[in-house]
PDB file of C-alpha atoms in Angstrom:
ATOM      1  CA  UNK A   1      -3.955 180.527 193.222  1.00  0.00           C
ATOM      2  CA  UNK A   2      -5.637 182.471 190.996  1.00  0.00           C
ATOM      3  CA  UNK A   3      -3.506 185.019 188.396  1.00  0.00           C
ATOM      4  CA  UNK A   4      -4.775 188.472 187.292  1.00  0.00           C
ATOM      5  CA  UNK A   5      -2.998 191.723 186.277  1.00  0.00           C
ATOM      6  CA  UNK A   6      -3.607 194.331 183.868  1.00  0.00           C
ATOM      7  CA  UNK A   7      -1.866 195.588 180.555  1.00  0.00           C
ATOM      8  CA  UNK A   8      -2.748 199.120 180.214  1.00  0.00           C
ATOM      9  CA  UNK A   9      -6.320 199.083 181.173  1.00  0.00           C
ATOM     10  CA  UNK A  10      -7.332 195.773 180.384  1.00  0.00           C
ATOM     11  CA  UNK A  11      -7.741 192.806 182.866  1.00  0.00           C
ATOM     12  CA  UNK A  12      -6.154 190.081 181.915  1.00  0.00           C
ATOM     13  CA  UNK A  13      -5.074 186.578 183.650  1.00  0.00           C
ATOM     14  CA  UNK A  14      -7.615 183.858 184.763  1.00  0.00           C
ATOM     15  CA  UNK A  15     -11.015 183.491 184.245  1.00  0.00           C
ATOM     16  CA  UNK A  16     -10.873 186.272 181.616  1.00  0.00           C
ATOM     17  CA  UNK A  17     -11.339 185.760 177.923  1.00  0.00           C
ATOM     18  CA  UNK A  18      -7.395 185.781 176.505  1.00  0.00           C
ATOM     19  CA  UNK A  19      -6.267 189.036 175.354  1.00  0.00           C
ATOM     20  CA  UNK A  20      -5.485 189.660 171.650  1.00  0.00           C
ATOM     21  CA  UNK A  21      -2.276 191.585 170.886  1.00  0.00           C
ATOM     22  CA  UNK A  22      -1.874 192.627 167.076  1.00  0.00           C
ATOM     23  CA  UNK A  23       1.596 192.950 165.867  1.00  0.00           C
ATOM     24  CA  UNK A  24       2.510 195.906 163.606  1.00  0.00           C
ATOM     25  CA  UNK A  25       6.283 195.475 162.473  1.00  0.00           C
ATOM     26  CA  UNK A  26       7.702 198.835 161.144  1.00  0.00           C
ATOM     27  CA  UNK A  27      11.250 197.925 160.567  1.00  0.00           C
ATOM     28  CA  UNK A  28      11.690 196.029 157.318  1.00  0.00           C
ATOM     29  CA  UNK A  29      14.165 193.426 158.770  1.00  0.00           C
ATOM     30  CA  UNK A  30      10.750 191.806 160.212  1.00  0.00           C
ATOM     31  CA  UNK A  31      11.253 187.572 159.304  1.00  0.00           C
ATOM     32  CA  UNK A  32       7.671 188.025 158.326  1.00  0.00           C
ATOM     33  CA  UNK A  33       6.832 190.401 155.512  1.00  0.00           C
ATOM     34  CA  UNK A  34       3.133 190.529 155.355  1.00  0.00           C
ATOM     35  CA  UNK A  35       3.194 192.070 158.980  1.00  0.00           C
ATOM     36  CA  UNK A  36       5.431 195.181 157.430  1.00  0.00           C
ATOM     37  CA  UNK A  37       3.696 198.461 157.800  1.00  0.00           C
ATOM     38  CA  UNK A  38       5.898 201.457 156.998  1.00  0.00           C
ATOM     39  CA  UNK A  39       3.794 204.437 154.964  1.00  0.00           C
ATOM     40  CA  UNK A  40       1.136 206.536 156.569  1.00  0.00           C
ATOM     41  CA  UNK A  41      -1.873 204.490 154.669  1.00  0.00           C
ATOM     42  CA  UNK A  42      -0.725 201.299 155.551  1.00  0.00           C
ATOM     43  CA  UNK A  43      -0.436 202.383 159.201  1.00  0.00           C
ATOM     44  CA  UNK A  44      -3.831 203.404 159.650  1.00  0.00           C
ATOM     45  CA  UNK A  45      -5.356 200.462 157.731  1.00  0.00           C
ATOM     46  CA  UNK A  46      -3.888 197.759 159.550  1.00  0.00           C
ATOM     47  CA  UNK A  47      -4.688 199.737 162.640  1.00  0.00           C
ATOM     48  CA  UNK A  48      -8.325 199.898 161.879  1.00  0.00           C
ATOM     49  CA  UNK A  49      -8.362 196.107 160.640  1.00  0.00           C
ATOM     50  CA  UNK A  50      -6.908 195.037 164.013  1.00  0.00           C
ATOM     51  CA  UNK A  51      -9.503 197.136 165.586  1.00  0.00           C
ATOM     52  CA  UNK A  52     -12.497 195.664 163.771  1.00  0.00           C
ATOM     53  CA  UNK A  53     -10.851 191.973 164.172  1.00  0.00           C
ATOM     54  CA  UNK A  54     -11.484 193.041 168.100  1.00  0.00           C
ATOM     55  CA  UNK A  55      -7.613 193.022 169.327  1.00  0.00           C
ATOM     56  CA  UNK A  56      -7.314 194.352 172.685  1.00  0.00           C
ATOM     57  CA  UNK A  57      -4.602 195.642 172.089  1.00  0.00           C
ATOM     58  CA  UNK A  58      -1.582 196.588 169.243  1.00  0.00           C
ATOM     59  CA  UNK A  59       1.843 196.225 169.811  1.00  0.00           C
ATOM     60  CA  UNK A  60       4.834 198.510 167.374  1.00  0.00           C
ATOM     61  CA  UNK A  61       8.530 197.459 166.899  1.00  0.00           C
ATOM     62  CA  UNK A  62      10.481 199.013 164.705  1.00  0.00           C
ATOM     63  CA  UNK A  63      13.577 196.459 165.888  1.00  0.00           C
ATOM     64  CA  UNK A  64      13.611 193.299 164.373  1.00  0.00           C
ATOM     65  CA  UNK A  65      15.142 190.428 166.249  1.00  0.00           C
ATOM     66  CA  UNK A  66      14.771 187.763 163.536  1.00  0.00           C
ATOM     67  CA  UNK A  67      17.504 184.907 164.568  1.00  0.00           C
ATOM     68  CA  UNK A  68      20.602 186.137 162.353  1.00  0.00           C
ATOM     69  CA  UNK A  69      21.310 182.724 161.856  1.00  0.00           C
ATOM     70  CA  UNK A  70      18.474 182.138 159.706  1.00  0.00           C
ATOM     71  CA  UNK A  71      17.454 185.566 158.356  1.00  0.00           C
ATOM     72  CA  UNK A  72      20.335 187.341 158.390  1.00  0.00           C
ATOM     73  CA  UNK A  73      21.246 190.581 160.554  1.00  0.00           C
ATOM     74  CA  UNK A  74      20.278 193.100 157.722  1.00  0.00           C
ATOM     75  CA  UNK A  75      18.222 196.332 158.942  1.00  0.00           C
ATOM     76  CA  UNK A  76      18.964 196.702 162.332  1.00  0.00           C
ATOM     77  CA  UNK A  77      18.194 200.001 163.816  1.00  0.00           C
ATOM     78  CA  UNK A  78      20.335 202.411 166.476  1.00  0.00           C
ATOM     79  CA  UNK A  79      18.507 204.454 169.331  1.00  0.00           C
ATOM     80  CA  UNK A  80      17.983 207.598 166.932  1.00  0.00           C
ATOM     81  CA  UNK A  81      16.348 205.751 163.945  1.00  0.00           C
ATOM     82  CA  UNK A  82      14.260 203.568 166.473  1.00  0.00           C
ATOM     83  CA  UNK A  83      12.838 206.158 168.227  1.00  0.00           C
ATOM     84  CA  UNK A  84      12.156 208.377 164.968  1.00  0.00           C
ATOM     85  CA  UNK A  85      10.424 205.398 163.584  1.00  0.00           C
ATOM     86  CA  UNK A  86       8.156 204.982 166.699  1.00  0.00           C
ATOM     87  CA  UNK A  87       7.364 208.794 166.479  1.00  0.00           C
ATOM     88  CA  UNK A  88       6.038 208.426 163.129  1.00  0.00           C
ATOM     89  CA  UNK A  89       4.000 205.223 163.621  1.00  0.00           C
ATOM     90  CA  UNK A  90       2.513 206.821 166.781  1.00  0.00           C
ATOM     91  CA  UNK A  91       1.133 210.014 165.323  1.00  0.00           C
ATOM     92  CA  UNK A  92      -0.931 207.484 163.130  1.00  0.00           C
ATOM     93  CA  UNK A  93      -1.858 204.600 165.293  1.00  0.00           C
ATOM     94  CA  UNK A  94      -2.288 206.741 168.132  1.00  0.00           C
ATOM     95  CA  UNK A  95      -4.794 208.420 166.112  1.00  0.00           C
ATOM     96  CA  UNK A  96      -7.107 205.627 164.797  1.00  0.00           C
ATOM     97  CA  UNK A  97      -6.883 204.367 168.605  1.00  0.00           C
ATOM     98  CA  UNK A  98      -8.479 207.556 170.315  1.00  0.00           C
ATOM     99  CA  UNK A  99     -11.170 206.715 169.268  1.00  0.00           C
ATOM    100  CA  UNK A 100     -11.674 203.468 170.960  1.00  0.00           C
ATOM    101  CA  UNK A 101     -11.452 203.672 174.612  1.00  0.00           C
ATOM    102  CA  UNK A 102     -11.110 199.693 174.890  1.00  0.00           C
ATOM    103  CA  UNK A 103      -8.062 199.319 172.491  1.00  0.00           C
ATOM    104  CA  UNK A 104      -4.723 199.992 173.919  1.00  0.00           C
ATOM    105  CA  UNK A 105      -1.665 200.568 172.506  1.00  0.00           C
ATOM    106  CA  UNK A 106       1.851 198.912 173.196  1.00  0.00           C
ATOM    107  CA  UNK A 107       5.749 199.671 171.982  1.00  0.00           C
ATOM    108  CA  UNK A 108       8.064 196.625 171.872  1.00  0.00           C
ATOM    109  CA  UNK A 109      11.326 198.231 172.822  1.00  0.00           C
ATOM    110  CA  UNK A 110      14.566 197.880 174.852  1.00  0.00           C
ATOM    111  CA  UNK A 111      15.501 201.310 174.695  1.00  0.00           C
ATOM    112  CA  UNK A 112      14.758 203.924 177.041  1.00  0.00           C
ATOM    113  CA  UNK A 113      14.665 206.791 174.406  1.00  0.00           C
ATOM    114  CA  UNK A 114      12.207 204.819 172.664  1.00  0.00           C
ATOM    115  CA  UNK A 115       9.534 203.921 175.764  1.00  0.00           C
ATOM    116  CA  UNK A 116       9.984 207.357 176.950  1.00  0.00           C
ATOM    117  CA  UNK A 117       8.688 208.666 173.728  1.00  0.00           C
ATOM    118  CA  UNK A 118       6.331 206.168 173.640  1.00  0.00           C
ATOM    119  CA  UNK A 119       5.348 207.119 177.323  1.00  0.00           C
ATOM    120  CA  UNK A 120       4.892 210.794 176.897  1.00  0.00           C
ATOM    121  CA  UNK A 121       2.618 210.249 173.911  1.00  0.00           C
ATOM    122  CA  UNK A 122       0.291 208.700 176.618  1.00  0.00           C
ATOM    123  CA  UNK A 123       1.234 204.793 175.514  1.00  0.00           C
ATOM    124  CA  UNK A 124       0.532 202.783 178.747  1.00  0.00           C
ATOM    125  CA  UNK A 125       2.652 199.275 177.672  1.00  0.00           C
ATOM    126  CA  UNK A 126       6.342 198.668 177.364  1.00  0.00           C
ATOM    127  CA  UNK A 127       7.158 194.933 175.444  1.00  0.00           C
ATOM    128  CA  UNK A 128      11.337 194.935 176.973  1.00  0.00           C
ATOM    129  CA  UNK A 129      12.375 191.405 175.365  1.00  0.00           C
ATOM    130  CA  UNK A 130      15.574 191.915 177.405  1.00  0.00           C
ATOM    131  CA  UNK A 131      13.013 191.735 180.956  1.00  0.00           C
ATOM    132  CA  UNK A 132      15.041 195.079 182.060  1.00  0.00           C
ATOM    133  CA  UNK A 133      18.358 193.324 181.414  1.00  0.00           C
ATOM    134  CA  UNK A 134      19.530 196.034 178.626  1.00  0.00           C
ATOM    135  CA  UNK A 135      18.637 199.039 180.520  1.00  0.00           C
ATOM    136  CA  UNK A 136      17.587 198.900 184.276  1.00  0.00           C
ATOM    137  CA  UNK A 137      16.770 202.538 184.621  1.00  0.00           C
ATOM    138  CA  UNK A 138      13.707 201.341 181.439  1.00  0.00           C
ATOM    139  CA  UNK A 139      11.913 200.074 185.214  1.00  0.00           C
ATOM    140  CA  UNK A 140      11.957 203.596 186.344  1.00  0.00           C
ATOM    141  CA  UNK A 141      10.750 205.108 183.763  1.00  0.00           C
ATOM    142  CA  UNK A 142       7.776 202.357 183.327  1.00  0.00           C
ATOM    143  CA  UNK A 143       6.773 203.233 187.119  1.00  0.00           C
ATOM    144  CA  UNK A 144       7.161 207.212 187.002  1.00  0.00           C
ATOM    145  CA  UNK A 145       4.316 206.951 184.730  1.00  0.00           C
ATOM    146  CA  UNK A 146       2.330 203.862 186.291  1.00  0.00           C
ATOM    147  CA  UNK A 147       2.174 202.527 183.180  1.00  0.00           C
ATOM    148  CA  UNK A 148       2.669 198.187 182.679  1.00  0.00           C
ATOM    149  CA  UNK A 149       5.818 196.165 181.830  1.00  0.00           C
ATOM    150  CA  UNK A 150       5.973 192.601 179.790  1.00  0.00           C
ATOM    151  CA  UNK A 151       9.511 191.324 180.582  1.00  0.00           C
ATOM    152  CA  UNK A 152      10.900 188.488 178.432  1.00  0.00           C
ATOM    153  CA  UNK A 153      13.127 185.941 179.902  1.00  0.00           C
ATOM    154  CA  UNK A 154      16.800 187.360 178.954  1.00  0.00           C
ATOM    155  CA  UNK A 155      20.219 186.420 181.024  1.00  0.00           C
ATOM    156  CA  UNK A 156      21.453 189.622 179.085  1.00  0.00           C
ATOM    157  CA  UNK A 157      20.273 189.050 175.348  1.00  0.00           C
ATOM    158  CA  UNK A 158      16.567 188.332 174.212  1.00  0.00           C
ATOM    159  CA  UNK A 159      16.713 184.334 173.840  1.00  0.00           C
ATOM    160  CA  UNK A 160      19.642 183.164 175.875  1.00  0.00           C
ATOM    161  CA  UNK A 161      18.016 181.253 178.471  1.00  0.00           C
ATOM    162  CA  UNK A 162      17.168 177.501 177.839  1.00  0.00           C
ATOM    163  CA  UNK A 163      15.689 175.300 180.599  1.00  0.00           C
ATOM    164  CA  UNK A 164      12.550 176.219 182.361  1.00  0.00           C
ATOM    165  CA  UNK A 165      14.174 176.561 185.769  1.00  0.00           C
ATOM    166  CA  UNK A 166      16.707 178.986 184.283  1.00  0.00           C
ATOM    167  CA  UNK A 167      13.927 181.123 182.614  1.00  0.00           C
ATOM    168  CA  UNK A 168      11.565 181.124 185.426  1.00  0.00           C
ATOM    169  CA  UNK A 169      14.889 182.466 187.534  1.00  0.00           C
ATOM    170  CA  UNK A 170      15.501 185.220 184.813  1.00  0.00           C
ATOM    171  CA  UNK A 171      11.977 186.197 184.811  1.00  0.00           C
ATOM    172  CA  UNK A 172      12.072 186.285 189.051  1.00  0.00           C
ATOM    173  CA  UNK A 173      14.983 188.981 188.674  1.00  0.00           C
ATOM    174  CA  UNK A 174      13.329 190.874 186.280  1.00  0.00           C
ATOM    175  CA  UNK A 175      10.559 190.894 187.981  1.00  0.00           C
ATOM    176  CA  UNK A 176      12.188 191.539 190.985  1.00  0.00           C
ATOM    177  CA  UNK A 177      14.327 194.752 189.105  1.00  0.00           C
ATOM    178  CA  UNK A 178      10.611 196.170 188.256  1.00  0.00           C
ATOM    179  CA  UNK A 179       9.117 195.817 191.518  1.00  0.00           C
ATOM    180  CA  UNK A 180      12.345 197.218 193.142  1.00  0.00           C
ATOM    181  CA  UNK A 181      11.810 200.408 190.848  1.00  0.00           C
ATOM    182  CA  UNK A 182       8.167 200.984 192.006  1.00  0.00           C
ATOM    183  CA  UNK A 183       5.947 199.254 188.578  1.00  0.00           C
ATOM    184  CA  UNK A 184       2.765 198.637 190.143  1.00  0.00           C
ATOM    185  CA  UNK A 185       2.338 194.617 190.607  1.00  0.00           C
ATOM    186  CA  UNK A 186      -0.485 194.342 189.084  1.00  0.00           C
ATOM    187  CA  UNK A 187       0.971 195.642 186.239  1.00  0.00           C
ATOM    188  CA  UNK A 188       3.723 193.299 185.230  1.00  0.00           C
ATOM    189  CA  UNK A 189       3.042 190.218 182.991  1.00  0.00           C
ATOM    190  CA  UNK A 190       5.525 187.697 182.056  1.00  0.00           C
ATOM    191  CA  UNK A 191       6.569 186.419 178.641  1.00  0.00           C
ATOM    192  CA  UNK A 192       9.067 183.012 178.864  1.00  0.00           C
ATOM    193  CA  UNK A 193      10.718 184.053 175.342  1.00  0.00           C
ATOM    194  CA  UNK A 194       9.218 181.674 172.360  1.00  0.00           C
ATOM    195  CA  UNK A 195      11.617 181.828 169.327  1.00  0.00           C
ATOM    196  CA  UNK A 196      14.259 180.863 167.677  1.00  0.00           C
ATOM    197  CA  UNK A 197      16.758 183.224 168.835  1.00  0.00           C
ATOM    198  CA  UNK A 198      20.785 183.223 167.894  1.00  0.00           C
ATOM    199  CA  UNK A 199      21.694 181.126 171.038  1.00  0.00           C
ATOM    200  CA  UNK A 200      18.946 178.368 170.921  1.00  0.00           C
ATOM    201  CA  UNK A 201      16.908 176.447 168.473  1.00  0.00           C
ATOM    202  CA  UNK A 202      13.118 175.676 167.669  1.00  0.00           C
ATOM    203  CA  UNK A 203      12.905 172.407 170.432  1.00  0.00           C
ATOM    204  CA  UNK A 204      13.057 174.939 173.409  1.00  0.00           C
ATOM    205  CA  UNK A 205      10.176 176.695 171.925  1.00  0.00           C
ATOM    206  CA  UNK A 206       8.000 172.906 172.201  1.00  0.00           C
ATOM    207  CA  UNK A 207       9.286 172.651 175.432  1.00  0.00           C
ATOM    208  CA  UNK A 208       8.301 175.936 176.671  1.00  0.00           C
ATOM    209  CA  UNK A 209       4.911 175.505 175.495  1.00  0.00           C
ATOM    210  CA  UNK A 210       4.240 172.282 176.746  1.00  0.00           C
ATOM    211  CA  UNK A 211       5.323 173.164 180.205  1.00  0.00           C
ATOM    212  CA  UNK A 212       3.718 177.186 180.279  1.00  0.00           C
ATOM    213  CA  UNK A 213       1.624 175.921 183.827  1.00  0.00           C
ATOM    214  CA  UNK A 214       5.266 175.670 185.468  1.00  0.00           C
ATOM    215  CA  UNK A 215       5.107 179.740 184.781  1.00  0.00           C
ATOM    216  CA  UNK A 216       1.964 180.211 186.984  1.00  0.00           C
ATOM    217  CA  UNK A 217       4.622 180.042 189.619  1.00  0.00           C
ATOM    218  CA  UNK A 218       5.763 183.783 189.121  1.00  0.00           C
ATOM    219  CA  UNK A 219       1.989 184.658 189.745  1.00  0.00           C
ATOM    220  CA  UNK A 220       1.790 186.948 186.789  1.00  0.00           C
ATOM    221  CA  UNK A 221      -0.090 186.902 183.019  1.00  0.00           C
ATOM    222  CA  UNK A 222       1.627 184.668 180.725  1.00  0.00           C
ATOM    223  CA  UNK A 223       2.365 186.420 177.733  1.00  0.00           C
ATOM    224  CA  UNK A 224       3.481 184.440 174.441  1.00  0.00           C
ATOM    225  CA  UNK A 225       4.432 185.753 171.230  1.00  0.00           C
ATOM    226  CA  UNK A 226       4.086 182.161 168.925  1.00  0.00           C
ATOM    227  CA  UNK A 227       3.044 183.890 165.208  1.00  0.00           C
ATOM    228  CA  UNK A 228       4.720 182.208 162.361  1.00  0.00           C
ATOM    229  CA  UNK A 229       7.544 181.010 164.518  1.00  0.00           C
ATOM    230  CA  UNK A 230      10.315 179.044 162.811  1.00  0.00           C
ATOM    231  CA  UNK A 231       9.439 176.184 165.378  1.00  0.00           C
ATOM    232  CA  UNK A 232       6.339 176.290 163.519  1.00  0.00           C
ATOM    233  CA  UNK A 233       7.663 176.249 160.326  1.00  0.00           C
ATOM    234  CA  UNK A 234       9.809 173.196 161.361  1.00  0.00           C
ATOM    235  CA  UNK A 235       6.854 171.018 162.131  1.00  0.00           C
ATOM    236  CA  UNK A 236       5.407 172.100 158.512  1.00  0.00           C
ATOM    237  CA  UNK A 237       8.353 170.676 156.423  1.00  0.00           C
ATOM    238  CA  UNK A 238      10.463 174.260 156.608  1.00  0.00           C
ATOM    239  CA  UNK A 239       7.602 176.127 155.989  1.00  0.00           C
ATOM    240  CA  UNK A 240       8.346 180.134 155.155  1.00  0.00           C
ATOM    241  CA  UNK A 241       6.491 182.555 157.612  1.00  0.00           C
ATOM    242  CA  UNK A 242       3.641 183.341 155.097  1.00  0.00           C
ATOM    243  CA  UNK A 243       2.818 179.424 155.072  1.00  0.00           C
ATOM    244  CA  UNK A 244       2.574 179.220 159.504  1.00  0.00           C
ATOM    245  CA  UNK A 245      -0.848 180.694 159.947  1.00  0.00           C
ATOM    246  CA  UNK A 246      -2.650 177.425 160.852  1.00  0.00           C
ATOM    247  CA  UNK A 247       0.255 175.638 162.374  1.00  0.00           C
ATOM    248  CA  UNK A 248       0.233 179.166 164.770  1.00  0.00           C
ATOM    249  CA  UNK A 249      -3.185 178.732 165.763  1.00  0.00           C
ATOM    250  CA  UNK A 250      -2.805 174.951 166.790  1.00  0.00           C
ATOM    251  CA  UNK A 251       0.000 176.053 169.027  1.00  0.00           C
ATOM    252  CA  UNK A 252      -1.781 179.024 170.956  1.00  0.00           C
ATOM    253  CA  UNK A 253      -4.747 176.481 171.965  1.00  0.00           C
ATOM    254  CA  UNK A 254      -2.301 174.659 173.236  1.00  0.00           C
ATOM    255  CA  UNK A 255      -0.955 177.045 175.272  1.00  0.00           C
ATOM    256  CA  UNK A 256      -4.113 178.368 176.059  1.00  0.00           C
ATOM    257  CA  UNK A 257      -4.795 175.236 177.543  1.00  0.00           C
ATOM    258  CA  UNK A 258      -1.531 174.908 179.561  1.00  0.00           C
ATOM    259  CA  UNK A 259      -2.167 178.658 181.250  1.00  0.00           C
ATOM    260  CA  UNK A 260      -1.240 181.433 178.511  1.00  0.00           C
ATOM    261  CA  UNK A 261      -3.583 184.617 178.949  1.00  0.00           C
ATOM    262  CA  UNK A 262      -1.938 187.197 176.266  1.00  0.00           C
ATOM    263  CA  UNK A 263      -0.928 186.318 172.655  1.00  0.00           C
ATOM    264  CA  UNK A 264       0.662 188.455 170.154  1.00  0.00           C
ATOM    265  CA  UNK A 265      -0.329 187.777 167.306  1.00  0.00           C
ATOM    266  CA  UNK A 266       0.168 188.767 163.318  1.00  0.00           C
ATOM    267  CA  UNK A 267      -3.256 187.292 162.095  1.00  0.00           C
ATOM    268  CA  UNK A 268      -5.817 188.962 164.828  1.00  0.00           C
ATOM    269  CA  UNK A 269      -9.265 187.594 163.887  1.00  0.00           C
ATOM    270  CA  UNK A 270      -8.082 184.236 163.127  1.00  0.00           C
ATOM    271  CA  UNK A 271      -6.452 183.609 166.801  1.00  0.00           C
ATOM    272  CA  UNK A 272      -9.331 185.149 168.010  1.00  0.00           C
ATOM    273  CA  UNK A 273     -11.929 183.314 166.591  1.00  0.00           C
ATOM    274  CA  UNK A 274      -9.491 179.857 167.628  1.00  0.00           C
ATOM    275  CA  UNK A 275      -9.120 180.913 171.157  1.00  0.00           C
ATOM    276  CA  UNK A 276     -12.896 182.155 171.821  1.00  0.00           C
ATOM    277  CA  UNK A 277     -13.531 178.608 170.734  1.00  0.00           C
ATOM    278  CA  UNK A 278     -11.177 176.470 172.627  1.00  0.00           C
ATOM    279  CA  UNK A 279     -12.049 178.627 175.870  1.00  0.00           C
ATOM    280  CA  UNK A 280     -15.797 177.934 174.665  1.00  0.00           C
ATOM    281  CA  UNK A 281     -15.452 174.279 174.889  1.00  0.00           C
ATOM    282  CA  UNK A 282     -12.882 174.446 177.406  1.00  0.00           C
ATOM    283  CA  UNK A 283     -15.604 175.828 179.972  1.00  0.00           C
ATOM    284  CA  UNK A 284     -18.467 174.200 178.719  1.00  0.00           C
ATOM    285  CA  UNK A 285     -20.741 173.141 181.656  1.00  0.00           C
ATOM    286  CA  UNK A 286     -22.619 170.201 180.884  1.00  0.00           C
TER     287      UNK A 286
END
């Protein structure tokens, strides 16, 4: 069985080079402080930087969902301030962008209010860390404008699931919500939740990793967000986020071996140049 989709307009899934997602955090409850972009300047230098570092594409919260239990629940955002946020980080992003027709550009959102501002501003990605699970009607909207989904394993909150079985069966009814609603097939891709979220700690995130080729049975992209992780920073002697660069890296080749095809990433030309590398060797024909 061979796995292939597409985020926005780029191919993605087997047999393809892994796709690159930078992360630019706008909300300044982000667990990781160097990724913080909030002023016009910064925007549009990061933006180009991720460009030049040859991400596919570049993904915008403006919600943090740093575990509370570690970081604290400071800086949350409602609907209003969320979606005035995304406005302003669009006008710039969306800008630098244009003029690359192979970059695209993704909003990491629950919110409808959000993705349909993100929609009508011609953004062709919605990141829902809740897989549709916060607001079914976000499936609609994703499919009134063809645009592609990544749906994170949620029972009703981001990071509640545990086992493998019981996130593959989350993912299958997300899925399943999204396809009901009309998203094009092709255009859904699958993320199984890494992270250390309020429910769960950082040995589900080894676990999921280590067993990614059980989620080749959904038939869709594996997506995995794994940057700076706290399980990373647990291996590392507690490291702090700004100390989990290399322990990142080792963990995406591992999931690129065990079947990942996206990674989101805060340090773009340094998982790049890791992954180009590992798939290098990886199909190496003698």
């Amino acid at each position: 069985m061979s796995i292939k989709g597409y985020l926005g307009k780029i191919e993605v899934g087997d047999g393809l080079p892994a796709c690159i997602v930078g992360i630019i955090n706008i909300s300044e409850a982000s667990f990781y402080k160097g990724s913080i972009k909030t002023s016009k300047e910064e925007l549009g230098k990061v933006t180009m930087q991720m460009i030049n570092d040859e991400a596919s594409c570049i993904d915008i919260g403006a919600q943090s969902t740093r575990p509370i239990q570690i970081y604290g629940g400071e800086g949350r955002v409602d609907a209003l301030t969320e979606q005035e946020m995304i406005k302003n980080a669009l006008h710039v992003v969306l800008d630098v962008v244009s003029s690359y027709s192979n970059v695209e550009v993704s909003v990491d959102t629950m919110r409808y209010n959000v993705a349909e501002l993100a929609l009508k501003r011609g953004v062709q990605i919605i990141n829902d860390i809740s897989g549709f699970k916060k607001d079914p009607k976000l499936a609609d909207l994703i499919a009134d404008y063809d645009a592609s989904a990544v749906l994170m394993a949620a029972r009703k909150e981001p990071g509640d699931v545990f086992l493998i079985p019981e996130i593959i069966q989350e993912l299958k009814k997300s899925l399943n919500v999204g396809l009901d609603a009309g998203i094009n097939k092709n255009k859904i891709s699958v993320d199984p939740g890494i992270g250390s979220w309020e429910a769960r700690d950082y040995h589900h995130d080894y676990l999921i990793i280590k067993k990614l080729k059980e989620f080749r049975t959904l038939e869709k992209p594996i997506y995995v967000g794994i940057s700076r992780k706290t399980s990373i920073g647990k291996i590392l002697n507690n490291a702090p986020p700004e100390d989990r660069l290399y322990g990142s890296i080792g963990a995406s080749v591992v999931a690129l071996i065990n079947s990942a095809h996206v990674f989101r990433t805060h340090d773009v030309k340094e998982t790049l140049e890791a992954i180009r590398v590992a798939e290098a060797i990886i199909n190496y024909k003698e």
